[in-house]
Amino acid sequence: QLTKIEGLEECAALVALHLEDNQLTTLEGLSHLRTLEFLSLDKNRITQLGKSVSKLTKLREFRIARNQLEDLEGLSSLTSLETLSVAQNLLKKVAADNFKGLSKLDDLNLSGNK
């Protein structure tokens, strides 16, 4: 059960990363993975996206369902994003600004939020 994302600094060519079903609370430790296209963080304890995710501009699929997100701040720089799953979080409302710049997004799952 991972509690931190660390030790991936040398994985500069990584395109897919699965970190499901851990005890992660933040996304720190991801910002250097600039080639990442797929990221799954389902079933963790993440409360906010933070600045680390904004550096992942090649990300095409982002799965962060079953966490504790209350907002979607920080997605706008993910201009390659096609699939986003934020199901079963603590989202109460979603603002249009959260999706600004996400013109390639064609699959969005918001089910099971507050």
Short mmCIF file of C-alpha atoms in Angstrom, two decimals:
data_model
loop_
_atom_site.label_atom_id
_atom_site.label_comp_id
_atom_site.label_asym_id
_atom_site.label_seq_id
_atom_site.Cartn_x
_atom_site.Cartn_y
_atom_site.Cartn_z
CA GLN A 1 0.00 0.00 0.00
CA LEU A 2 1.85 3.04 -1.29
CA THR A 3 1.46 6.31 0.62
CA LYS A 4 3.79 8.40 -1.59
CA ILE A 5 4.75 8.55 -5.24
CA GLU A 6 8.52 8.46 -5.31
CA GLY A 7 11.45 6.81 -7.07
CA LEU A 8 10.15 7.33 -10.61
CA GLU A 9 12.60 10.08 -11.55
CA GLU A 10 14.56 7.80 -13.91
CA CYS A 11 11.41 6.62 -15.74
CA ALA A 12 11.42 9.52 -18.19
CA ALA A 13 9.94 7.44 -21.05
CA LEU A 14 7.02 6.03 -19.04
CA VAL A 15 3.72 6.21 -20.98
CA ALA A 16 1.37 4.31 -18.62
CA LEU A 17 1.21 4.22 -14.84
CA HIS A 18 -1.20 2.23 -12.67
CA LEU A 19 -1.39 3.24 -9.01
CA GLU A 20 -4.84 1.92 -8.14
CA ASP A 21 -5.88 0.75 -4.68
CA ASN A 22 -3.22 2.42 -2.54
CA GLN A 23 -3.19 5.01 0.25
CA LEU A 24 -1.99 8.00 -1.80
CA THR A 25 -3.19 11.41 -0.63
CA THR A 26 -1.33 13.71 -3.08
CA LEU A 27 -0.03 13.62 -6.64
CA GLU A 28 3.43 14.92 -5.77
CA GLY A 29 6.15 12.96 -7.53
CA LEU A 30 4.53 12.85 -10.97
CA SER A 31 5.49 16.17 -12.56
CA HIS A 32 8.67 14.85 -14.23
CA LEU A 33 6.75 12.11 -16.12
CA ARG A 34 6.21 14.33 -19.16
CA THR A 35 5.62 11.43 -21.62
CA LEU A 36 2.81 9.87 -19.56
CA GLU A 37 -0.34 9.19 -21.62
CA PHE A 38 -2.30 6.98 -19.21
CA LEU A 39 -2.60 7.46 -15.45
CA SER A 40 -4.87 5.50 -13.13
CA LEU A 41 -5.18 6.51 -9.49
CA ASP A 42 -8.53 4.87 -8.70
CA LYS A 43 -9.21 3.87 -5.09
CA ASN A 44 -6.80 6.12 -3.20
CA ARG A 45 -7.32 9.03 -0.76
CA ILE A 46 -6.47 11.95 -3.02
CA THR A 47 -8.15 15.20 -2.00
CA GLN A 48 -6.90 17.58 -4.71
CA LEU A 49 -5.19 17.45 -8.09
CA GLY A 50 -2.52 20.05 -7.31
CA LYS A 51 0.18 21.43 -9.57
CA SER A 52 1.95 18.14 -10.34
CA VAL A 53 -0.81 16.96 -12.67
CA SER A 54 -0.71 20.19 -14.72
CA LYS A 55 2.74 19.21 -16.08
CA LEU A 56 1.38 16.00 -17.64
CA THR A 57 0.37 17.65 -20.90
CA LYS A 58 0.54 14.42 -22.97
CA LEU A 59 -1.95 12.64 -20.72
CA ARG A 60 -4.77 11.17 -22.82
CA GLU A 61 -6.54 9.06 -20.18
CA PHE A 62 -6.80 10.03 -16.52
CA ARG A 63 -8.65 7.83 -14.04
CA ILE A 64 -9.01 9.12 -10.51
CA ALA A 65 -12.30 7.56 -9.41
CA ARG A 66 -13.08 6.51 -5.82
CA ASN A 67 -10.96 9.18 -4.15
CA GLN A 68 -11.85 12.24 -2.05
CA LEU A 69 -11.71 15.05 -4.63
CA GLU A 70 -13.90 18.04 -3.83
CA ASP A 71 -13.03 20.03 -6.97
CA LEU A 72 -11.35 19.64 -10.34
CA GLU A 73 -8.91 22.55 -10.17
CA GLY A 74 -5.80 21.97 -12.30
CA LEU A 75 -7.14 20.13 -15.35
CA SER A 76 -7.01 22.98 -17.89
CA SER A 77 -3.41 22.34 -18.98
CA LEU A 78 -4.18 18.71 -19.90
CA THR A 79 -4.98 19.63 -23.49
CA SER A 80 -4.43 16.08 -24.84
CA LEU A 81 -6.97 14.56 -22.42
CA GLU A 82 -9.58 12.35 -24.12
CA THR A 83 -10.91 10.29 -21.18
CA LEU A 84 -11.49 11.48 -17.63
CA SER A 85 -13.04 9.39 -14.86
CA VAL A 86 -13.73 11.17 -11.57
CA ALA A 87 -16.62 8.94 -10.50
CA GLN A 88 -17.36 8.37 -6.80
CA ASN A 89 -15.52 11.36 -5.37
CA LEU A 90 -16.85 14.19 -3.20
CA LEU A 91 -17.66 16.62 -6.03
CA LYS A 92 -20.71 18.76 -5.30
CA LYS A 93 -20.54 20.91 -8.43
CA VAL A 94 -18.49 21.16 -11.57
CA ALA A 95 -17.68 24.50 -13.21
CA ALA A 96 -17.27 25.05 -16.94
CA ASP A 97 -13.85 26.56 -16.20
CA ASN A 98 -12.67 23.14 -15.01
CA PHE A 99 -12.87 21.90 -18.60
CA LYS A 100 -11.52 24.98 -20.38
CA GLY A 101 -8.89 23.92 -22.93
CA LEU A 102 -9.96 20.26 -22.91
CA SER A 103 -11.23 20.25 -26.49
CA LYS A 104 -10.22 16.59 -27.08
CA LEU A 105 -12.18 15.28 -24.09
CA ASP A 106 -14.77 12.82 -25.42
CA ASP A 107 -15.37 10.51 -22.42
CA LEU A 108 -16.23 11.99 -19.01
CA ASN A 109 -17.46 9.96 -16.03
CA LEU A 110 -18.81 11.99 -13.10
CA SER A 111 -21.14 9.32 -11.69
CA GLY A 112 -21.62 8.71 -7.98
CA ASN A 113 -20.48 12.08 -6.64
CA LYS A 114 -22.20 14.17 -3.96
#
